[in-house]
Coordinates of C-alpha atoms (C1' of nucleotides) in Angstrom, one line a residue:
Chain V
X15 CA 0.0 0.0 0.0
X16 CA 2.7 2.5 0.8
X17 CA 5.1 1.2 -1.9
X18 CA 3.0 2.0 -4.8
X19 CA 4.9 4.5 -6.5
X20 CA 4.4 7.0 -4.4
X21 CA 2.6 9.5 -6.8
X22 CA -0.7 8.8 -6.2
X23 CA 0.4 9.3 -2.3
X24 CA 1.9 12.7 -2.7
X25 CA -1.5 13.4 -5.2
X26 CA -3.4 12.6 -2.4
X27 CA -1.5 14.3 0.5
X28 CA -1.7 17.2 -1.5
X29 CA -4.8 17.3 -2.3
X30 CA -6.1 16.3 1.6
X31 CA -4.3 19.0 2.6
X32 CA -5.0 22.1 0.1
X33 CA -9.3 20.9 -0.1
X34 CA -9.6 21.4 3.8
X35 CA -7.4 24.4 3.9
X36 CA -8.8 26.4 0.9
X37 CA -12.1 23.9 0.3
X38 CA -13.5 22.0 -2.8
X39 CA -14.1 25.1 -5.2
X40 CA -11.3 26.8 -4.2
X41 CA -8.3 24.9 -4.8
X42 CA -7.9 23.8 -8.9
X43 CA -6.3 20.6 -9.7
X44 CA -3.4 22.7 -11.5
X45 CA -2.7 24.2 -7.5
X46 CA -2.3 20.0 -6.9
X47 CA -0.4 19.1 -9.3
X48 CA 2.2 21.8 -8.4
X49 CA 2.0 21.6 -4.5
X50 CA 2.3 17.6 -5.1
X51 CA 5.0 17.7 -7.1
X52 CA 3.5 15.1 -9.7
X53 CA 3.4 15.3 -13.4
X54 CA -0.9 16.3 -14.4
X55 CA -1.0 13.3 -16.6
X56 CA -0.8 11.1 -13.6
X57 CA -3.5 12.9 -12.0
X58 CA -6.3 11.3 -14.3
X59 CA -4.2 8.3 -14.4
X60 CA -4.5 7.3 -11.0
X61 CA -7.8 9.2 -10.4
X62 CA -10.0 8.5 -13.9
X63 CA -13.2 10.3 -12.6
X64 CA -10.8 13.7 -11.8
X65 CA -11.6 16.6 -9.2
X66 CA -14.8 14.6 -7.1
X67 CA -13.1 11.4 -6.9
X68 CA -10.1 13.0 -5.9
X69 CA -12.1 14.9 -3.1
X70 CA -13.3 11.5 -2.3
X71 CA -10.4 9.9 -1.6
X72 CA -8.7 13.2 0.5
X73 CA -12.3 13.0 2.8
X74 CA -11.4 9.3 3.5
X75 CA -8.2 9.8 4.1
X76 CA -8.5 12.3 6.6
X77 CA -11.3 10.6 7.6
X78 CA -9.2 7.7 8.7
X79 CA -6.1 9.3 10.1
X80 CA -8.0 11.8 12.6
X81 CA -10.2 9.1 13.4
X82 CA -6.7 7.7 14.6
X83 CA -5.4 10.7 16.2
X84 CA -8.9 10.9 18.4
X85 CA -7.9 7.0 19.4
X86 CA -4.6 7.2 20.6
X87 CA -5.1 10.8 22.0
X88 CA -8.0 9.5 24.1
X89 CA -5.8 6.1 25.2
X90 CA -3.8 8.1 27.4
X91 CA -6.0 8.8 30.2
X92 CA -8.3 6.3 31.2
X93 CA -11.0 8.6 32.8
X94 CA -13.5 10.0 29.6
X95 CA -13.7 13.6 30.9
X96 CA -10.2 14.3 31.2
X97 CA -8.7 12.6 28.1
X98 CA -11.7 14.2 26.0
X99 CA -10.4 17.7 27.8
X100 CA -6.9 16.8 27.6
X101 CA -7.1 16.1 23.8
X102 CA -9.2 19.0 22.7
X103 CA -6.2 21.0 24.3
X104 CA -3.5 19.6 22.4
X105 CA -5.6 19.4 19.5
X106 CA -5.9 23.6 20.0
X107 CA -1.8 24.1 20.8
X108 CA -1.5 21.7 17.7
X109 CA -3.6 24.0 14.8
X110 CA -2.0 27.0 16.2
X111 CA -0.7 27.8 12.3
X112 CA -2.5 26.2 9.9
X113 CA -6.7 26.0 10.2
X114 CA -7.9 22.8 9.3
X115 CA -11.2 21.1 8.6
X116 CA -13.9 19.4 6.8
X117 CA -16.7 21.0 7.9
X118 CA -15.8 23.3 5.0
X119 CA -16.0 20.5 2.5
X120 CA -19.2 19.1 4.6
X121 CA -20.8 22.7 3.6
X122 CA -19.4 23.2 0.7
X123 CA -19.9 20.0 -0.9
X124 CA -23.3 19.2 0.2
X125 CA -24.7 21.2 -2.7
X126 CA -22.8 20.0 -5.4
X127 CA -22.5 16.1 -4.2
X128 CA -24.3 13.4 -2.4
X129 CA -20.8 11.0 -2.7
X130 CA -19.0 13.6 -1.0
X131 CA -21.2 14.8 1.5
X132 CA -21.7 11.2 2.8
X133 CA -18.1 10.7 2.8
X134 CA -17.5 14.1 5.3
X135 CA -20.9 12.5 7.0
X136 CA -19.4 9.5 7.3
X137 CA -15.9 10.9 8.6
X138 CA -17.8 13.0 11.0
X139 CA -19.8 10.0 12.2
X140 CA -16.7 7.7 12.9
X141 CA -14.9 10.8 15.1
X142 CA -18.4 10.5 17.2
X143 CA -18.3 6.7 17.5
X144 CA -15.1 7.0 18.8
X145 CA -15.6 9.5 21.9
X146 CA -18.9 7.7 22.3
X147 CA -16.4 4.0 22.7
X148 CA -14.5 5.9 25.3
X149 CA -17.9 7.2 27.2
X150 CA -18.8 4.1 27.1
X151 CA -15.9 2.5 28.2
X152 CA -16.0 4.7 31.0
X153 CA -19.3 3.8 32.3
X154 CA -21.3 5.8 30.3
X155 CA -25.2 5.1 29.4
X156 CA -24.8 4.2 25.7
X157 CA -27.6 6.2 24.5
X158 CA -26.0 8.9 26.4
X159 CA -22.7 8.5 25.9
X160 CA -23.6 8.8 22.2
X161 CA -25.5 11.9 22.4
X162 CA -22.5 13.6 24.1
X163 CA -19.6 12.3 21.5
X164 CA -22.3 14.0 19.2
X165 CA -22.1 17.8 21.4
X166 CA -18.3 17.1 21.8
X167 CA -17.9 16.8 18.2
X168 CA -20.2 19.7 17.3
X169 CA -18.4 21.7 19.5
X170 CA -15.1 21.0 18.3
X171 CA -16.3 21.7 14.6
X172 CA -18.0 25.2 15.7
X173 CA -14.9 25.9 17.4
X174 CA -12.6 25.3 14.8
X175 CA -15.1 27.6 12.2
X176 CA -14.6 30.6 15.1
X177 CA -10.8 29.7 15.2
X178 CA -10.7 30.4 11.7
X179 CA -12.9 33.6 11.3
X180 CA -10.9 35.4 14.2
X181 CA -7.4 33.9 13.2
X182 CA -6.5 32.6 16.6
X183 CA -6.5 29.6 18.4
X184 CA -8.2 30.2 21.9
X185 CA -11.5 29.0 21.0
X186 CA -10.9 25.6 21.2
X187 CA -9.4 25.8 25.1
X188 CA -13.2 27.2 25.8
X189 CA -14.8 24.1 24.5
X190 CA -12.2 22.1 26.7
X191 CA -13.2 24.4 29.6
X192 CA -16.6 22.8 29.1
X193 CA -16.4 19.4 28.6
X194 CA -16.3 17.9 32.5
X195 CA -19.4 20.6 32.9
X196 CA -21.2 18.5 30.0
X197 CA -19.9 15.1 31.2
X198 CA -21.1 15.8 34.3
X199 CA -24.4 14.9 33.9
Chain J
X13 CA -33.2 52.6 2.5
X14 CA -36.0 50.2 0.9
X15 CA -37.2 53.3 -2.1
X16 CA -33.4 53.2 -3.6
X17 CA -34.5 51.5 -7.1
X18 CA -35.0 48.2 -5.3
X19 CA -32.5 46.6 -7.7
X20 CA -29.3 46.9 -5.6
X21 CA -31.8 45.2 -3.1
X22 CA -32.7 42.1 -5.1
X23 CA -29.1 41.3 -5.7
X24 CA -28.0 41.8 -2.5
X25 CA -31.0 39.6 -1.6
X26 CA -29.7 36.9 -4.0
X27 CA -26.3 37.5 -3.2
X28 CA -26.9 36.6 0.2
X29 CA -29.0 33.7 -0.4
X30 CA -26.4 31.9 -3.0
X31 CA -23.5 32.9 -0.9
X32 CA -24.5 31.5 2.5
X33 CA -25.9 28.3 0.7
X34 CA -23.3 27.4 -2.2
X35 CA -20.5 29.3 -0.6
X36 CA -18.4 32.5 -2.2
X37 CA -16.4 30.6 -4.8
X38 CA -19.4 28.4 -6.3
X39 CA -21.4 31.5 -6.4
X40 CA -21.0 33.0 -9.6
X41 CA -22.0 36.4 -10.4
X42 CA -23.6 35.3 -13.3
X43 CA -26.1 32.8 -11.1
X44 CA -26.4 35.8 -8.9
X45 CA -27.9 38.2 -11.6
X46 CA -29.8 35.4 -13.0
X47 CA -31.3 34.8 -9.4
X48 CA -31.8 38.4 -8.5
X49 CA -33.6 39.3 -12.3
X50 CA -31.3 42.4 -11.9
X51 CA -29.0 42.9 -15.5
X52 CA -25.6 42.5 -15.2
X53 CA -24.4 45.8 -16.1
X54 CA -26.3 47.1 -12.7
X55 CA -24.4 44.5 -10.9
X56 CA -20.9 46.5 -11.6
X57 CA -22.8 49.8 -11.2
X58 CA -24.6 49.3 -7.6
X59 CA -21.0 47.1 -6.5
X60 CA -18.3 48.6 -8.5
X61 CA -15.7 47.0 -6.9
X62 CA -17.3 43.1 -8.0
X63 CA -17.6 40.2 -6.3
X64 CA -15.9 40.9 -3.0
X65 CA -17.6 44.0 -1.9
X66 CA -20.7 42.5 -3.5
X67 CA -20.1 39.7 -0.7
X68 CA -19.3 41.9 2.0
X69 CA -22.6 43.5 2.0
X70 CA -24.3 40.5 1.9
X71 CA -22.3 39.1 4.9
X72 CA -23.2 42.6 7.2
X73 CA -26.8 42.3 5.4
X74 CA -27.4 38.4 7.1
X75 CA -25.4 39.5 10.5
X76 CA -27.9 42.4 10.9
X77 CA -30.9 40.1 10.0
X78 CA -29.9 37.1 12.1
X79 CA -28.7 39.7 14.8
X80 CA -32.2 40.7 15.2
X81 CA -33.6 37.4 15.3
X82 CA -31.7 36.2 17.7
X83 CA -32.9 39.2 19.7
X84 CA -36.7 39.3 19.0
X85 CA -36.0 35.8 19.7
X86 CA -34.9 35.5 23.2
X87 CA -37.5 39.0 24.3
X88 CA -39.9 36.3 24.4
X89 CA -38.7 34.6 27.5
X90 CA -37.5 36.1 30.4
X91 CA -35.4 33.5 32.0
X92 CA -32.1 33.4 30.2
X93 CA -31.8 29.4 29.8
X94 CA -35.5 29.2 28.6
X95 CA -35.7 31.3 26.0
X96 CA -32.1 30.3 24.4
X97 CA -33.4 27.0 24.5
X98 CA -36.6 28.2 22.8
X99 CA -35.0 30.2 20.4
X100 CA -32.6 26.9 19.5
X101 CA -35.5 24.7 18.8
X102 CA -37.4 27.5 17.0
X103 CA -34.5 28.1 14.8
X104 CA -34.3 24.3 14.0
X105 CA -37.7 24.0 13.3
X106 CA -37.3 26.9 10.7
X107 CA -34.5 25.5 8.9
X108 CA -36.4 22.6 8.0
X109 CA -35.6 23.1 4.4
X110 CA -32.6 24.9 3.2
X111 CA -29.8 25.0 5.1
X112 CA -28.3 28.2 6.0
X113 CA -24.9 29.3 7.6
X114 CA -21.8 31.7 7.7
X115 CA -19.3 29.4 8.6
X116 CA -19.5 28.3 4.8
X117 CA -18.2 31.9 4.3
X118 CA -15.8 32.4 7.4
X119 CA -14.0 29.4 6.6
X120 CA -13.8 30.0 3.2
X121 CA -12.9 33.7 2.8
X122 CA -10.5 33.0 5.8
X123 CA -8.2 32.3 3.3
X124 CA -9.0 34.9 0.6
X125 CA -9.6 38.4 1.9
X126 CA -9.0 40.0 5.0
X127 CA -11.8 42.1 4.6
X128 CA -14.5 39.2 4.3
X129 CA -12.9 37.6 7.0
X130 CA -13.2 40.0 9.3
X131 CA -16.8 40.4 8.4
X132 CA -17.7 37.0 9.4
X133 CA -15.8 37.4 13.0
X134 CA -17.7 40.8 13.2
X135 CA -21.4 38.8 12.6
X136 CA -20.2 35.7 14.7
X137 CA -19.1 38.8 17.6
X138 CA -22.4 40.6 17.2
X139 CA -24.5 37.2 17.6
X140 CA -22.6 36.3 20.8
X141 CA -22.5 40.1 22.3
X142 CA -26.6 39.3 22.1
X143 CA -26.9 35.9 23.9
X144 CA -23.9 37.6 26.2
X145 CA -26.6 40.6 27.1
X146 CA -29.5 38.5 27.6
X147 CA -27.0 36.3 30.2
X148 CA -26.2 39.1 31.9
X149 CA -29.8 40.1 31.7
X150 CA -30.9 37.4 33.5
X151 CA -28.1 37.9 36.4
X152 CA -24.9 36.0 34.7
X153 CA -21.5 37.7 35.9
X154 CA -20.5 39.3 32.5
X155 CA -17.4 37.3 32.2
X156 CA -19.1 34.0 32.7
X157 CA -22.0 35.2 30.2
X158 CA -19.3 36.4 27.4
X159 CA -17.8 32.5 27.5
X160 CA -21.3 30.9 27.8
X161 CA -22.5 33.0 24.8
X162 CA -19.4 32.2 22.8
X163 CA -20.0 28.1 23.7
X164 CA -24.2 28.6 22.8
X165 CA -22.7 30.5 19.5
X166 CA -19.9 27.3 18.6
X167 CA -22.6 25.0 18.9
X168 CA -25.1 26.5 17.0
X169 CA -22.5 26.5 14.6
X170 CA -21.6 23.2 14.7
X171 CA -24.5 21.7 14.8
X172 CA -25.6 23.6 11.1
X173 CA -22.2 21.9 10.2
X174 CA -23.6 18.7 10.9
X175 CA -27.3 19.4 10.3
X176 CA -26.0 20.5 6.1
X177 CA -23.3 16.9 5.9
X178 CA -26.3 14.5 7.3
X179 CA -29.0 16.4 5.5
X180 CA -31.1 16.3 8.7
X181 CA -32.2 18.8 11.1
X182 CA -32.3 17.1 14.5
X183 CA -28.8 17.6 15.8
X184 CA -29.8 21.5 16.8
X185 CA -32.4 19.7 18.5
X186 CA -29.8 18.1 20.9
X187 CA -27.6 21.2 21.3
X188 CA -31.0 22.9 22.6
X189 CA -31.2 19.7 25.4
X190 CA -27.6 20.7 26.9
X191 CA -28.2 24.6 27.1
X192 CA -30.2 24.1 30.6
X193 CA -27.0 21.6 31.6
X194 CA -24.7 24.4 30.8
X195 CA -25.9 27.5 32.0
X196 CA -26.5 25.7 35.2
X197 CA -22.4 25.9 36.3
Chain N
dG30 C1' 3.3 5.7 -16.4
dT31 C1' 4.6 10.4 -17.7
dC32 C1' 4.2 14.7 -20.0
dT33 C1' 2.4 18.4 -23.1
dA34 C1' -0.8 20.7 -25.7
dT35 C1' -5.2 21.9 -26.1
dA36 C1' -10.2 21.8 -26.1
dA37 C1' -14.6 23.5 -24.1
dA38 C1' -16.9 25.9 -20.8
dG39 C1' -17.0 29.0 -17.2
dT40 C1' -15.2 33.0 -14.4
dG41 C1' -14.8 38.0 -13.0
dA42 C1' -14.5 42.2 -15.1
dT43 C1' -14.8 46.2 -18.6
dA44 C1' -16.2 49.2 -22.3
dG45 C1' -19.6 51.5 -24.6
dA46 C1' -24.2 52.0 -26.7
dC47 C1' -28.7 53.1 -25.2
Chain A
dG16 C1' -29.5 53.2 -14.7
dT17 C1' -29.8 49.4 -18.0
dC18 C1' -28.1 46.1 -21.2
dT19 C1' -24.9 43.7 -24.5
dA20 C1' -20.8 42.2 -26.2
dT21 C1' -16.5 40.9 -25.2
dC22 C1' -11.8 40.5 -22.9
dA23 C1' -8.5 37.9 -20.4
dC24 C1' -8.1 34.4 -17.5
dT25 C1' -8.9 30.0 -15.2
dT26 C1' -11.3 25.8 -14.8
dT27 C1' -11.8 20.6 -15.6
dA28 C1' -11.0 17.3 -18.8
dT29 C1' -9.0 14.9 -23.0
dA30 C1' -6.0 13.3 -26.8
dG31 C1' -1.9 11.7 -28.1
dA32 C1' 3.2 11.6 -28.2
dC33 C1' 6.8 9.6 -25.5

DNA sequence: GTCTATAAAGTGATAGAC
DNA sequence: GTCTATCACTTTATAGAC
């Protein structure tokens, strides 16, 4: 998987990086090609259906690697309310520079396709299920444990869009502020 | 203000509409004048600096609009907690249909223009400084209310996001269940 | 697999007649 | 104030040489 030839990979990483960044309309597959490095040829060899399966493939991909991130940040405390609080924080010391995220590409793209606005659905709905598996593993209700992976989430999305109109990165410590008020319950 | 030729208004109006729904870069002025019914030479005449100024008044006209919704919203209640909650569950009721946000814009013009930016932190600010008075209002040290409002404003936010990439309209539904839980620290 | 050239359509913007 | 024609540019996408 990693070892074939690598061009597709840097297509992709590219791509991941520039669509949450700029979003879908914004970045042009020339902007791509020259970020990644890669000849344009190859684009539509390795991605026939061009720009929306392109997309598609970025949304999994960072789908599946902060679905990761949330997993192995949350492993290192066992009690829910403090490795939820404790991850949010790093996750706010960690976007200090660059503002990332799909909720632009949710918005944006649920206009223009139903393939890629299940895919930011879908990526949205696996970062839930995965505070909801630590709620739960902490004793958690799972009907309730579920509903609050679903505010954390929310929260974290809303926080990252005010992050992003004021250009700083103090919003998301506010949510962490929050989160053993709303676990308390 | 509304006797001006009326034609600046219905592009504005469509502006607004198309920008907030499809975003700034699928938004094209020519969808905008074909919306609007307005000529395109009037376009350039009533905005003569294009697209981007044509956007910023669009962006101040929805952050006045919404501004006052949210506050003819919340005079209907006294008690601070009730009538956000209200207002929450009335708003999601409303949206029922299209689906409706700035933080399409913010994150998009984040990148793009200074100006627009600033525009969507100035309509996020405004919504907040209005739950923040009704908090205080309702006996809420002002320090505490400012963060509370911000949270309420983040996850009204969020839950659009979420509402627009799952096509549904519960989630704001949820967010309305945890404001009692959170204005009750 | 890679690269180039180019097509076809759309974009924002402008000039100038009316 | 309105309307049309058009410019210059960019977009996605394709064809075909290598």
């Amino acid at each position: 998987m990693t070892l074939k030839s690598d061009t597709r990979g840097k297509i992709l990483d590219a791509a991941s990086r520039l669509f949450q960044k700029q979003g879908y309309h914004a970045t042009g597959l020339n902007e791509i090609i020259k970020v990644s490095g890669a000849p344009k040829g190859s684009l539509y060899y390795h991605f026939p259906a061009g720009k929306e399966e392109l997309a598609l493939e970025a949304i999994k991909l960072v789908s599946k690697i902060i679905q990761q991130n949330i997993e192995t940040g949350l492993s290192k405390i066992e009690d829910p309310a403090q490795s939820i609080q404790s991850f949010i924080k790093e996750l706010a010391s960690h976007i200090q520079c660059d503002h990332f995220s799909v909720s632009l590409l949710a918005l944006e793209t649920s206009c223009i396709s139903e393939t890629l606005r299940e895919a930011c659905d879908q990526a949205f709905e696996s970062w839930i299920a995965t505070y909801a598996n630590k709620l739960i593993q902490g004793g958690f209700d799972k009907e309730k444990a579920q509903t609050l992976a679903r505010v954390i989430q929310l929260m974290v999305e809303g926080a990252l869009t005010i992050s992003t109109a004021k250009k700083e990165t103090t919003t998301l410590f506010i949510v962490a502020e929050q989160i053993p008020i709303l676990l308390k319950q």
